[in-house]
Structure formats: structure tokens, C-alpha cells
Amino acid sequence: EDQVTQSPEALRLQEGESSSLNCSYTVSGLRGLFWYRQDPGKGPEFLFTLYSAGEEKEKERLKATLTKKESFLHITAPKPEDSATYLCAVRINFGNEKLTFGTGTRLTIIP
Amino acid sequence: AAGVIQSPRHLIKEKRETATLKCYPIPRHDTVYWYQQGPGQDPQFLISFYEKMQSDKGSIPDRFSAQQFSDYHSELNMSSLELGDSALYFCASSARQGSGSGANVLTFGAGSRLTVL
């Protein structure tokens, strides 16, 4: 059965304290792994798409990496405005465009 | 840039009532998706439409139905509402890039919060 698991469920960091969020997946035929950021009561906001193992993408303080079994979202020197829930999602199978989400990591950056 | 527009933003209904949510995708996006997100939960896929035809179906209750219209907007109809239907309902849209190509990105709306009393 296809599964997407994120860890930790919640993470509290001091401002400037770097860390990584994990998304591990067991799917048949990965066709894309997506990272979204979601603020409370709002819709998920797209961050990155990764397609193949070894791929990396960066945006400001965030960097996403992908292996054959998992993806990491590295956050460097975070600021309070980086506080949000970070969702990982996968797309599998050709002709099927939906995303299957993990349960997310709730990140809190303390000033 | 134009985003995905959802209405209403908030909706309060009684049990056994009916509710309709609307979604206006980004212009030239041909695929619409509906997701349900309960408190503290991840978004759960309900249903999607490509070029006005249902393209995939997830965990959508039989009490719910949806369609995509000729102008590509979509409506999610929910009947016989139950307390457990209280959730955020997100619509997302995307533009397909053709079969066999790289994955395309889903852009989400701000959501409609349904509260069933």
C-alpha cells in the first residue's frame, strides 16, 4: 500500500537553529514529490517539486532533497515567519494527477 | 497573478442540511481537485475533474457529488450533512502538460470552512 510518513509531527526551534524535516514514502512508481507550506486556516502553498533521486532545490532558507526512499526539507537559520505546517505529497502513476499528502510537520520558530 | 477562488469562505449548516461549495480555477487550468481537511489532519483527496469529466475519485462519501462546468468552475454538493463533515474544503487546480511529461503543480485555494451544528 502506498504510504507517505512525515516526521517529526511537531518541531520547536530557536530562531537561527537549523534542522531538517523528513518525509519517507513507500509508493509504486513515484512521479513527483512535492513540498507545501500551510499556515493555519489557509490553503497549502507550493514550495518545491522533486522528480528523481539526487535532485535538490533551494528557496531562501529552505532546501529540499530526494532519495529513493525519502525526502528532507532542510531549514537553515530559520526565522519566526517560517513557522507553519510543512506538508509532503507524492504523485504516483501516469494519468493520475492527484497528490497524496503526509500528515505534516508543525514547525514553530521561537524568537 | 490570478489564484484559485473558493466560495463561500465560511459556511455554517445544521445536521441533515445541504451545502454547495464553489471553486473557480486559475485561468487555462483544465483540472480541478477537491480535498477535505479535518482539524489537525492532512488533506484527503475527494474527487477530481479533467476537461469537465471526472478523472479520479477518492474517499468521497456517497452523500457528496461534484461536477465541473463548461467555464471550468466546479461545485461540490454535500447533502444530509453530518457533524463529521465539519472541515476545511480545499479546491486546487492545475494545467496538464501532456502524458508522460513531468509532474505539474497543484495550486490551492484558500479553502471553505464548513461547520455542521
JSON list of C-alpha atoms in Angstrom, two decimals:
[
{"chain": "A", "resi": 1, "resn": "GLU", "atom": "CA", "xyz": [0.00, 0.00, 0.00]},
{"chain": "A", "resi": 2, "resn": "ASP", "atom": "CA", "xyz": [1.26, 3.49, -0.87]},
{"chain": "A", "resi": 3, "resn": "GLN", "atom": "CA", "xyz": [2.33, 5.43, 2.22]},
{"chain": "A", "resi": 4, "resn": "VAL", "atom": "CA", "xyz": [3.73, 8.85, 3.00]},
{"chain": "A", "resi": 5, "resn": "THR", "atom": "CA", "xyz": [5.04, 9.44, 6.51]},
{"chain": "A", "resi": 6, "resn": "GLN", "atom": "CA", "xyz": [6.39, 12.67, 7.90]},
{"chain": "A", "resi": 7, "resn": "SER", "atom": "CA", "xyz": [8.48, 13.18, 11.00]},
{"chain": "A", "resi": 8, "resn": "PRO", "atom": "CA", "xyz": [8.61, 14.69, 13.46]},
{"chain": "A", "resi": 9, "resn": "GLU", "atom": "CA", "xyz": [4.93, 15.59, 13.96]},
{"chain": "A", "resi": 10, "resn": "ALA", "atom": "CA", "xyz": [5.96, 18.85, 15.62]},
{"chain": "A", "resi": 11, "resn": "LEU", "atom": "CA", "xyz": [9.24, 20.67, 15.96]},
{"chain": "A", "resi": 12, "resn": "ARG", "atom": "CA", "xyz": [10.12, 23.71, 18.02]},
{"chain": "A", "resi": 13, "resn": "LEU", "atom": "CA", "xyz": [13.34, 25.56, 17.20]},
{"chain": "A", "resi": 14, "resn": "GLN", "atom": "CA", "xyz": [15.01, 28.68, 18.41]},
{"chain": "A", "resi": 15, "resn": "GLU", "atom": "CA", "xyz": [15.40, 31.39, 15.80]},
{"chain": "A", "resi": 16, "resn": "GLY", "atom": "CA", "xyz": [18.59, 30.62, 13.88]},
{"chain": "A", "resi": 17, "resn": "GLU", "atom": "CA", "xyz": [18.65, 26.94, 14.87]},
{"chain": "A", "resi": 18, "resn": "SER", "atom": "CA", "xyz": [18.89, 24.85, 11.70]},
{"chain": "A", "resi": 19, "resn": "SER", "atom": "CA", "xyz": [17.16, 21.48, 11.36]},
{"chain": "A", "resi": 20, "resn": "SER", "atom": "CA", "xyz": [15.59, 19.03, 8.91]},
{"chain": "A", "resi": 21, "resn": "LEU", "atom": "CA", "xyz": [12.11, 17.64, 8.33]},
{"chain": "A", "resi": 22, "resn": "ASN", "atom": "CA", "xyz": [11.70, 14.13, 6.98]},
{"chain": "A", "resi": 23, "resn": "CYS", "atom": "CA", "xyz": [9.24, 12.65, 4.50]},
{"chain": "A", "resi": 24, "resn": "SER", "atom": "CA", "xyz": [9.56, 8.93, 3.85]},
{"chain": "A", "resi": 25, "resn": "TYR", "atom": "CA", "xyz": [7.50, 7.24, 1.19]},
{"chain": "A", "resi": 26, "resn": "THR", "atom": "CA", "xyz": [6.61, 3.76, 0.05]},
{"chain": "A", "resi": 27, "resn": "VAL", "atom": "CA", "xyz": [4.89, 4.11, -3.29]},
{"chain": "A", "resi": 28, "resn": "SER", "atom": "CA", "xyz": [4.71, 2.28, -6.57]},
{"chain": "A", "resi": 29, "resn": "GLY", "atom": "CA", "xyz": [6.05, 4.49, -9.32]},
{"chain": "A", "resi": 30, "resn": "LEU", "atom": "CA", "xyz": [6.86, 7.91, -7.88]},
{"chain": "A", "resi": 31, "resn": "ARG", "atom": "CA", "xyz": [6.20, 10.61, -10.44]},
{"chain": "A", "resi": 32, "resn": "GLY", "atom": "CA", "xyz": [6.96, 13.59, -8.27]},
{"chain": "A", "resi": 33, "resn": "LEU", "atom": "CA", "xyz": [7.39, 14.57, -4.64]},
{"chain": "A", "resi": 34, "resn": "PHE", "atom": "CA", "xyz": [6.01, 17.91, -3.56]},
{"chain": "A", "resi": 35, "resn": "TRP", "atom": "CA", "xyz": [6.60, 20.13, -0.54]},
{"chain": "A", "resi": 36, "resn": "TYR", "atom": "CA", "xyz": [3.93, 22.60, 0.54]},
{"chain": "A", "resi": 37, "resn": "ARG", "atom": "CA", "xyz": [3.75, 25.08, 3.37]},
{"chain": "A", "resi": 38, "resn": "GLN", "atom": "CA", "xyz": [0.41, 25.59, 5.13]},
{"chain": "A", "resi": 39, "resn": "ASP", "atom": "CA", "xyz": [-0.44, 28.38, 7.54]},
{"chain": "A", "resi": 40, "resn": "PRO", "atom": "CA", "xyz": [-3.39, 27.88, 9.95]},
{"chain": "A", "resi": 41, "resn": "GLY", "atom": "CA", "xyz": [-6.75, 28.14, 8.21]},
{"chain": "A", "resi": 42, "resn": "LYS", "atom": "CA", "xyz": [-5.17, 28.67, 4.79]},
{"chain": "A", "resi": 43, "resn": "GLY", "atom": "CA", "xyz": [-4.57, 26.59, 1.71]},
{"chain": "A", "resi": 44, "resn": "PRO", "atom": "CA", "xyz": [-1.29, 24.77, 1.10]},
{"chain": "A", "resi": 45, "resn": "GLU", "atom": "CA", "xyz": [1.30, 26.93, -0.67]},
{"chain": "A", "resi": 46, "resn": "PHE", "atom": "CA", "xyz": [3.62, 25.23, -3.14]},
{"chain": "A", "resi": 47, "resn": "LEU", "atom": "CA", "xyz": [7.33, 25.18, -2.32]},
{"chain": "A", "resi": 48, "resn": "PHE", "atom": "CA", "xyz": [9.17, 22.54, -4.36]},
{"chain": "A", "resi": 49, "resn": "THR", "atom": "CA", "xyz": [8.78, 19.59, -6.70]},
{"chain": "A", "resi": 50, "resn": "LEU", "atom": "CA", "xyz": [11.43, 16.88, -6.87]},
{"chain": "A", "resi": 51, "resn": "TYR", "atom": "CA", "xyz": [11.37, 14.20, -9.56]},
{"chain": "A", "resi": 52, "resn": "SER", "atom": "CA", "xyz": [14.38, 11.95, -9.18]},
{"chain": "A", "resi": 53, "resn": "ALA", "atom": "CA", "xyz": [16.81, 10.70, -6.52]},
{"chain": "A", "resi": 54, "resn": "GLY", "atom": "CA", "xyz": [19.71, 13.06, -6.00]},
{"chain": "A", "resi": 55, "resn": "GLU", "atom": "CA", "xyz": [17.75, 16.12, -7.01]},
{"chain": "A", "resi": 56, "resn": "GLU", "atom": "CA", "xyz": [17.95, 19.21, -4.79]},
{"chain": "A", "resi": 57, "resn": "LYS", "atom": "CA", "xyz": [16.08, 22.50, -4.83]},
{"chain": "A", "resi": 58, "resn": "GLU", "atom": "CA", "xyz": [16.57, 25.64, -2.79]},
{"chain": "A", "resi": 59, "resn": "LYS", "atom": "CA", "xyz": [14.49, 28.68, -1.94]},
{"chain": "A", "resi": 60, "resn": "GLU", "atom": "CA", "xyz": [15.69, 31.23, 0.59]},
{"chain": "A", "resi": 61, "resn": "ARG", "atom": "CA", "xyz": [16.25, 29.33, 3.87]},
{"chain": "A", "resi": 62, "resn": "LEU", "atom": "CA", "xyz": [14.74, 26.09, 2.59]},
{"chain": "A", "resi": 63, "resn": "LYS", "atom": "CA", "xyz": [16.41, 23.26, 0.71]},
{"chain": "A", "resi": 64, "resn": "ALA", "atom": "CA", "xyz": [14.68, 20.07, -0.37]},
{"chain": "A", "resi": 65, "resn": "THR", "atom": "CA", "xyz": [16.47, 16.84, -1.24]},
{"chain": "A", "resi": 66, "resn": "LEU", "atom": "CA", "xyz": [15.26, 13.49, -2.53]},
{"chain": "A", "resi": 67, "resn": "THR", "atom": "CA", "xyz": [16.48, 9.89, -2.27]},
{"chain": "A", "resi": 68, "resn": "LYS", "atom": "CA", "xyz": [14.79, 6.69, -3.42]},
{"chain": "A", "resi": 69, "resn": "LYS", "atom": "CA", "xyz": [13.03, 6.33, -0.08]},
{"chain": "A", "resi": 70, "resn": "GLU", "atom": "CA", "xyz": [12.74, 9.76, 1.47]},
{"chain": "A", "resi": 71, "resn": "SER", "atom": "CA", "xyz": [12.93, 13.50, 1.13]},
{"chain": "A", "resi": 72, "resn": "PHE", "atom": "CA", "xyz": [14.33, 16.05, 3.52]},
{"chain": "A", "resi": 73, "resn": "LEU", "atom": "CA", "xyz": [13.38, 19.67, 3.92]},
{"chain": "A", "resi": 74, "resn": "HIS", "atom": "CA", "xyz": [16.34, 21.43, 5.44]},
{"chain": "A", "resi": 75, "resn": "ILE", "atom": "CA", "xyz": [15.77, 24.78, 7.07]},
{"chain": "A", "resi": 76, "resn": "THR", "atom": "CA", "xyz": [18.79, 26.97, 7.70]},
{"chain": "A", "resi": 77, "resn": "ALA", "atom": "CA", "xyz": [18.82, 29.76, 10.27]},
{"chain": "A", "resi": 78, "resn": "PRO", "atom": "CA", "xyz": [15.01, 29.87, 10.47]},
{"chain": "A", "resi": 79, "resn": "LYS", "atom": "CA", "xyz": [13.04, 32.97, 11.37]},
{"chain": "A", "resi": 80, "resn": "PRO", "atom": "CA", "xyz": [9.70, 33.20, 13.22]},
{"chain": "A", "resi": 81, "resn": "GLU", "atom": "CA", "xyz": [7.91, 33.74, 9.91]},
{"chain": "A", "resi": 82, "resn": "ASP", "atom": "CA", "xyz": [8.96, 30.24, 8.87]},
{"chain": "A", "resi": 83, "resn": "SER", "atom": "CA", "xyz": [6.55, 28.85, 11.47]},
{"chain": "A", "resi": 84, "resn": "ALA", "atom": "CA", "xyz": [3.94, 26.77, 9.63]},
{"chain": "A", "resi": 85, "resn": "THR", "atom": "CA", "xyz": [2.95, 23.20, 8.88]},
{"chain": "A", "resi": 86, "resn": "TYR", "atom": "CA", "xyz": [5.08, 21.68, 6.15]},
{"chain": "A", "resi": 87, "resn": "LEU", "atom": "CA", "xyz": [3.32, 19.06, 4.05]},
{"chain": "A", "resi": 88, "resn": "CYS", "atom": "CA", "xyz": [4.93, 16.48, 1.83]},
{"chain": "A", "resi": 89, "resn": "ALA", "atom": "CA", "xyz": [2.90, 14.97, -1.00]},
{"chain": "A", "resi": 90, "resn": "VAL", "atom": "CA", "xyz": [3.52, 12.42, -3.74]},
{"chain": "A", "resi": 91, "resn": "ARG", "atom": "CA", "xyz": [2.15, 11.89, -7.20]},
{"chain": "A", "resi": 92, "resn": "ILE", "atom": "CA", "xyz": [2.18, 8.32, -8.49]},
{"chain": "A", "resi": 93, "resn": "ASN", "atom": "CA", "xyz": [1.18, 6.60, -11.72]},
{"chain": "A", "resi": 94, "resn": "PHE", "atom": "CA", "xyz": [0.89, 8.23, -15.07]},
{"chain": "A", "resi": 95, "resn": "GLY", "atom": "CA", "xyz": [-2.52, 9.61, -15.93]},
{"chain": "A", "resi": 96, "resn": "ASN", "atom": "CA", "xyz": [-3.36, 10.16, -12.28]},
{"chain": "A", "resi": 97, "resn": "GLU", "atom": "CA", "xyz": [-2.65, 13.74, -11.28]},
{"chain": "A", "resi": 98, "resn": "LYS", "atom": "CA", "xyz": [-3.84, 13.81, -7.67]},
{"chain": "A", "resi": 99, "resn": "LEU", "atom": "CA", "xyz": [-1.47, 14.31, -4.75]},
{"chain": "A", "resi": 100, "resn": "THR", "atom": "CA", "xyz": [-1.40, 12.10, -1.67]},
{"chain": "A", "resi": 101, "resn": "PHE", "atom": "CA", "xyz": [-0.31, 14.01, 1.41]},
{"chain": "A", "resi": 102, "resn": "GLY", "atom": "CA", "xyz": [1.59, 13.07, 4.53]},
{"chain": "A", "resi": 103, "resn": "THR", "atom": "CA", "xyz": [0.33, 14.23, 7.92]},
{"chain": "A", "resi": 104, "resn": "GLY", "atom": "CA", "xyz": [2.72, 17.18, 8.02]},
{"chain": "A", "resi": 105, "resn": "THR", "atom": "CA", "xyz": [5.27, 18.62, 10.42]},
{"chain": "A", "resi": 106, "resn": "ARG", "atom": "CA", "xyz": [4.16, 21.56, 12.52]},
{"chain": "A", "resi": 107, "resn": "LEU", "atom": "CA", "xyz": [7.18, 23.84, 12.79]},
{"chain": "A", "resi": 108, "resn": "THR", "atom": "CA", "xyz": [7.41, 26.59, 15.41]},
{"chain": "A", "resi": 109, "resn": "ILE", "atom": "CA", "xyz": [10.30, 29.03, 15.44]},
{"chain": "A", "resi": 110, "resn": "ILE", "atom": "CA", "xyz": [10.76, 30.80, 18.75]},
{"chain": "A", "resi": 111, "resn": "PRO", "atom": "CA", "xyz": [12.19, 34.34, 18.63]},
{"chain": "B", "resi": 1, "resn": "ALA", "atom": "CA", "xyz": [-1.49, 36.62, -10.67]},
{"chain": "B", "resi": 2, "resn": "ALA", "atom": "CA", "xyz": [-4.94, 35.08, -10.51]},
{"chain": "B", "resi": 3, "resn": "GLY", "atom": "CA", "xyz": [-5.38, 32.37, -7.91]},
{"chain": "B", "resi": 4, "resn": "VAL", "atom": "CA", "xyz": [-7.94, 29.68, -7.19]},
{"chain": "B", "resi": 5, "resn": "ILE", "atom": "CA", "xyz": [-11.10, 31.30, -5.86]},
{"chain": "B", "resi": 6, "resn": "GLN", "atom": "CA", "xyz": [-13.36, 29.45, -3.45]},
{"chain": "B", "resi": 7, "resn": "SER", "atom": "CA", "xyz": [-16.70, 30.48, -2.05]},
{"chain": "B", "resi": 8, "resn": "PRO", "atom": "CA", "xyz": [-18.08, 30.78, 0.46]},
{"chain": "B", "resi": 9, "resn": "ARG", "atom": "CA", "xyz": [-15.12, 31.11, 2.82]},
{"chain": "B", "resi": 10, "resn": "HIS", "atom": "CA", "xyz": [-17.22, 30.11, 5.79]},
{"chain": "B", "resi": 11, "resn": "LEU", "atom": "CA", "xyz": [-20.45, 28.16, 5.98]},
{"chain": "B", "resi": 12, "resn": "ILE", "atom": "CA", "xyz": [-22.50, 27.03, 8.95]},
{"chain": "B", "resi": 13, "resn": "LYS", "atom": "CA", "xyz": [-25.16, 24.36, 8.49]},
{"chain": "B", "resi": 14, "resn": "GLU", "atom": "CA", "xyz": [-27.37, 22.17, 10.62]},
{"chain": "B", "resi": 15, "resn": "LYS", "atom": "CA", "xyz": [-27.25, 18.37, 10.52]},
{"chain": "B", "resi": 16, "resn": "ARG", "atom": "CA", "xyz": [-29.11, 16.87, 7.57]},
{"chain": "B", "resi": 17, "resn": "GLU", "atom": "CA", "xyz": [-28.95, 20.12, 5.60]},
{"chain": "B", "resi": 18, "resn": "THR", "atom": "CA", "xyz": [-27.33, 20.58, 2.20]},
{"chain": "B", "resi": 19, "resn": "ALA", "atom": "CA", "xyz": [-24.32, 22.70, 1.29]},
{"chain": "B", "resi": 20, "resn": "THR", "atom": "CA", "xyz": [-22.72, 23.73, -2.00]},
{"chain": "B", "resi": 21, "resn": "LEU", "atom": "CA", "xyz": [-19.14, 24.90, -2.34]},
{"chain": "B", "resi": 22, "resn": "LYS", "atom": "CA", "xyz": [-17.83, 26.63, -5.43]},
{"chain": "B", "resi": 23, "resn": "CYS", "atom": "CA", "xyz": [-14.39, 26.73, -6.97]},
{"chain": "B", "resi": 24, "resn": "TYR", "atom": "CA", "xyz": [-13.05, 28.92, -9.77]},
{"chain": "B", "resi": 25, "resn": "PRO", "atom": "CA", "xyz": [-9.72, 27.58, -11.05]},
{"chain": "B", "resi": 26, "resn": "ILE", "atom": "CA", "xyz": [-6.81, 29.57, -12.37]},
{"chain": "B", "resi": 27, "resn": "PRO", "atom": "CA", "xyz": [-7.49, 30.62, -15.98]},
{"chain": "B", "resi": 28, "resn": "ARG", "atom": "CA", "xyz": [-6.36, 27.98, -18.51]},
{"chain": "B", "resi": 29, "resn": "HIS", "atom": "CA", "xyz": [-6.10, 25.32, -15.82]},
{"chain": "B", "resi": 30, "resn": "ASP", "atom": "CA", "xyz": [-8.03, 22.28, -17.02]},
{"chain": "B", "resi": 31, "resn": "THR", "atom": "CA", "xyz": [-8.03, 20.09, -13.92]},
{"chain": "B", "resi": 32, "resn": "VAL", "atom": "CA", "xyz": [-9.80, 20.71, -10.62]},
{"chain": "B", "resi": 33, "resn": "TYR", "atom": "CA", "xyz": [-9.35, 18.74, -7.40]},
{"chain": "B", "resi": 34, "resn": "TRP", "atom": "CA", "xyz": [-11.32, 18.74, -4.16]},
{"chain": "B", "resi": 35, "resn": "TYR", "atom": "CA", "xyz": [-9.72, 17.93, -0.82]},
{"chain": "B", "resi": 36, "resn": "GLN", "atom": "CA", "xyz": [-11.14, 17.70, 2.69]},
{"chain": "B", "resi": 37, "resn": "GLN", "atom": "CA", "xyz": [-9.00, 18.58, 5.70]},
{"chain": "B", "resi": 38, "resn": "GLY", "atom": "CA", "xyz": [-10.22, 17.85, 9.21]},
{"chain": "B", "resi": 39, "resn": "PRO", "atom": "CA", "xyz": [-8.70, 19.56, 12.27]},
{"chain": "B", "resi": 40, "resn": "GLY", "atom": "CA", "xyz": [-5.06, 18.54, 12.64]},
{"chain": "B", "resi": 41, "resn": "GLN", "atom": "CA", "xyz": [-5.34, 16.19, 9.66]},
{"chain": "B", "resi": 42, "resn": "ASP", "atom": "CA", "xyz": [-3.69, 16.10, 6.27]},
{"chain": "B", "resi": 43, "resn": "PRO", "atom": "CA", "xyz": [-5.73, 17.00, 3.19]},
{"chain": "B", "resi": 44, "resn": "GLN", "atom": "CA", "xyz": [-7.70, 13.98, 1.95]},
{"chain": "B", "resi": 45, "resn": "PHE", "atom": "CA", "xyz": [-8.42, 13.70, -1.76]},
{"chain": "B", "resi": 46, "resn": "LEU", "atom": "CA", "xyz": [-12.11, 13.60, -2.63]},
{"chain": "B", "resi": 47, "resn": "ILE", "atom": "CA", "xyz": [-12.51, 13.88, -6.39]},
{"chain": "B", "resi": 48, "resn": "SER", "atom": "CA", "xyz": [-11.01, 15.49, -9.49]},
{"chain": "B", "resi": 49, "resn": "PHE", "atom": "CA", "xyz": [-12.16, 16.60, -12.92]},
{"chain": "B", "resi": 50, "resn": "TYR", "atom": "CA", "xyz": [-10.23, 16.98, -16.15]},
{"chain": "B", "resi": 51, "resn": "GLU", "atom": "CA", "xyz": [-11.86, 18.82, -19.02]},
{"chain": "B", "resi": 52, "resn": "LYS", "atom": "CA", "xyz": [-15.25, 18.61, -17.27]},
{"chain": "B", "resi": 53, "resn": "MET", "atom": "CA", "xyz": [-15.09, 14.83, -16.87]},
{"chain": "B", "resi": 54, "resn": "GLN", "atom": "CA", "xyz": [-14.48, 13.06, -13.58]},
{"chain": "B", "resi": 55, "resn": "SER", "atom": "CA", "xyz": [-10.87, 11.89, -13.69]},
{"chain": "B", "resi": 56, "resn": "ASP", "atom": "CA", "xyz": [-10.33, 10.32, -10.28]},
{"chain": "B", "resi": 57, "resn": "LYS", "atom": "CA", "xyz": [-12.28, 9.55, -7.16]},
{"chain": "B", "resi": 58, "resn": "GLY", "atom": "CA", "xyz": [-11.01, 9.26, -3.63]},
{"chain": "B", "resi": 59, "resn": "SER", "atom": "CA", "xyz": [-12.68, 9.00, -0.25]},
{"chain": "B", "resi": 60, "resn": "ILE", "atom": "CA", "xyz": [-15.76, 10.99, -1.20]},
{"chain": "B", "resi": 61, "resn": "PRO", "atom": "CA", "xyz": [-18.95, 9.95, 0.64]},
{"chain": "B", "resi": 62, "resn": "ASP", "atom": "CA", "xyz": [-21.94, 8.92, -1.47]},
{"chain": "B", "resi": 63, "resn": "ARG", "atom": "CA", "xyz": [-23.78, 11.92, 0.04]},
{"chain": "B", "resi": 64, "resn": "PHE", "atom": "CA", "xyz": [-21.37, 14.20, -1.82]},
{"chain": "B", "resi": 65, "resn": "SER", "atom": "CA", "xyz": [-21.32, 14.92, -5.52]},
{"chain": "B", "resi": 66, "resn": "ALA", "atom": "CA", "xyz": [-19.37, 17.29, -7.69]},
{"chain": "B", "resi": 67, "resn": "GLN", "atom": "CA", "xyz": [-19.17, 18.50, -11.25]},
{"chain": "B", "resi": 68, "resn": "GLN", "atom": "CA", "xyz": [-17.14, 20.78, -13.45]},
{"chain": "B", "resi": 69, "resn": "PHE", "atom": "CA", "xyz": [-18.96, 23.17, -15.73]},
{"chain": "B", "resi": 70, "resn": "SER", "atom": "CA", "xyz": [-18.25, 24.45, -19.22]},
{"chain": "B", "resi": 71, "resn": "ASP", "atom": "CA", "xyz": [-16.42, 27.50, -17.82]},
{"chain": "B", "resi": 72, "resn": "TYR", "atom": "CA", "xyz": [-14.25, 25.07, -15.79]},
{"chain": "B", "resi": 73, "resn": "HIS", "atom": "CA", "xyz": [-15.58, 26.16, -12.43]},
{"chain": "B", "resi": 74, "resn": "SER", "atom": "CA", "xyz": [-16.53, 23.32, -10.13]},
{"chain": "B", "resi": 75, "resn": "GLU", "atom": "CA", "xyz": [-19.11, 22.78, -7.42]},
{"chain": "B", "resi": 76, "resn": "LEU", "atom": "CA", "xyz": [-19.09, 20.32, -4.55]},
{"chain": "B", "resi": 77, "resn": "ASN", "atom": "CA", "xyz": [-22.56, 19.42, -3.33]},
{"chain": "B", "resi": 78, "resn": "MET", "atom": "CA", "xyz": [-22.93, 17.90, 0.11]},
{"chain": "B", "resi": 79, "resn": "SER", "atom": "CA", "xyz": [-26.26, 16.52, 1.32]},
{"chain": "B", "resi": 80, "resn": "SER", "atom": "CA", "xyz": [-27.52, 15.03, 4.59]},
{"chain": "B", "resi": 81, "resn": "LEU", "atom": "CA", "xyz": [-24.70, 16.78, 6.40]},
{"chain": "B", "resi": 82, "resn": "GLU", "atom": "CA", "xyz": [-23.22, 15.11, 9.46]},
{"chain": "B", "resi": 83, "resn": "LEU", "atom": "CA", "xyz": [-21.18, 16.55, 12.31]},
{"chain": "B", "resi": 84, "resn": "GLY", "atom": "CA", "xyz": [-18.12, 14.74, 10.93]},
{"chain": "B", "resi": 85, "resn": "ASP", "atom": "CA", "xyz": [-18.36, 16.72, 7.70]},
{"chain": "B", "resi": 86, "resn": "SER", "atom": "CA", "xyz": [-17.10, 19.80, 9.54]},
{"chain": "B", "resi": 87, "resn": "ALA", "atom": "CA", "xyz": [-13.77, 20.55, 7.93]},
{"chain": "B", "resi": 88, "resn": "LEU", "atom": "CA", "xyz": [-11.84, 22.80, 5.60]},
{"chain": "B", "resi": 89, "resn": "TYR", "atom": "CA", "xyz": [-12.59, 22.02, 1.96]},
{"chain": "B", "resi": 90, "resn": "PHE", "atom": "CA", "xyz": [-9.90, 22.94, -0.49]},
{"chain": "B", "resi": 91, "resn": "CYS", "atom": "CA", "xyz": [-10.10, 23.21, -4.20]},
{"chain": "B", "resi": 92, "resn": "ALA", "atom": "CA", "xyz": [-6.92, 23.06, -6.28]},
{"chain": "B", "resi": 93, "resn": "SER", "atom": "CA", "xyz": [-6.31, 23.44, -9.99]},
{"chain": "B", "resi": 94, "resn": "SER", "atom": "CA", "xyz": [-3.56, 22.51, -12.38]},
{"chain": "B", "resi": 95, "resn": "ALA", "atom": "CA", "xyz": [-2.72, 22.53, -16.07]},
{"chain": "B", "resi": 96, "resn": "ARG", "atom": "CA", "xyz": [-1.72, 19.17, -17.53]},
{"chain": "B", "resi": 97, "resn": "GLN", "atom": "CA", "xyz": [1.42, 19.12, -19.60]},
{"chain": "B", "resi": 98, "resn": "GLY", "atom": "CA", "xyz": [0.56, 16.04, -21.64]},
{"chain": "B", "resi": 99, "resn": "SER", "atom": "CA", "xyz": [1.02, 12.36, -20.95]},
{"chain": "B", "resi": 100, "resn": "GLY", "atom": "CA", "xyz": [4.48, 11.18, -19.97]},
{"chain": "B", "resi": 101, "resn": "SER", "atom": "CA", "xyz": [5.73, 14.63, -19.06]},
{"chain": "B", "resi": 102, "resn": "GLY", "atom": "CA", "xyz": [6.92, 15.91, -15.70]},
{"chain": "B", "resi": 103, "resn": "ALA", "atom": "CA", "xyz": [4.54, 16.33, -12.83]},
{"chain": "B", "resi": 104, "resn": "ASN", "atom": "CA", "xyz": [2.55, 19.56, -12.81]},
{"chain": "B", "resi": 105, "resn": "VAL", "atom": "CA", "xyz": [1.85, 21.65, -9.74]},
{"chain": "B", "resi": 106, "resn": "LEU", "atom": "CA", "xyz": [-1.45, 21.88, -7.89]},
{"chain": "B", "resi": 107, "resn": "THR", "atom": "CA", "xyz": [-2.33, 25.41, -6.78]},
{"chain": "B", "resi": 108, "resn": "PHE", "atom": "CA", "xyz": [-4.70, 25.51, -3.84]},
{"chain": "B", "resi": 109, "resn": "GLY", "atom": "CA", "xyz": [-7.41, 27.98, -2.96]},
{"chain": "B", "resi": 110, "resn": "ALA", "atom": "CA", "xyz": [-7.85, 29.49, 0.50]},
{"chain": "B", "resi": 111, "resn": "GLY", "atom": "CA", "xyz": [-10.48, 26.93, 1.39]},
{"chain": "B", "resi": 112, "resn": "SER", "atom": "CA", "xyz": [-14.08, 26.89, 2.57]},
{"chain": "B", "resi": 113, "resn": "ARG", "atom": "CA", "xyz": [-14.63, 26.18, 6.23]},
{"chain": "B", "resi": 114, "resn": "LEU", "atom": "CA", "xyz": [-17.78, 24.15, 6.79]},
{"chain": "B", "resi": 115, "resn": "THR", "atom": "CA", "xyz": [-19.19, 23.88, 10.29]},
{"chain": "B", "resi": 116, "resn": "VAL", "atom": "CA", "xyz": [-22.06, 21.46, 10.89]},
{"chain": "B", "resi": 117, "resn": "LEU", "atom": "CA", "xyz": [-24.01, 22.02, 14.10]}
]
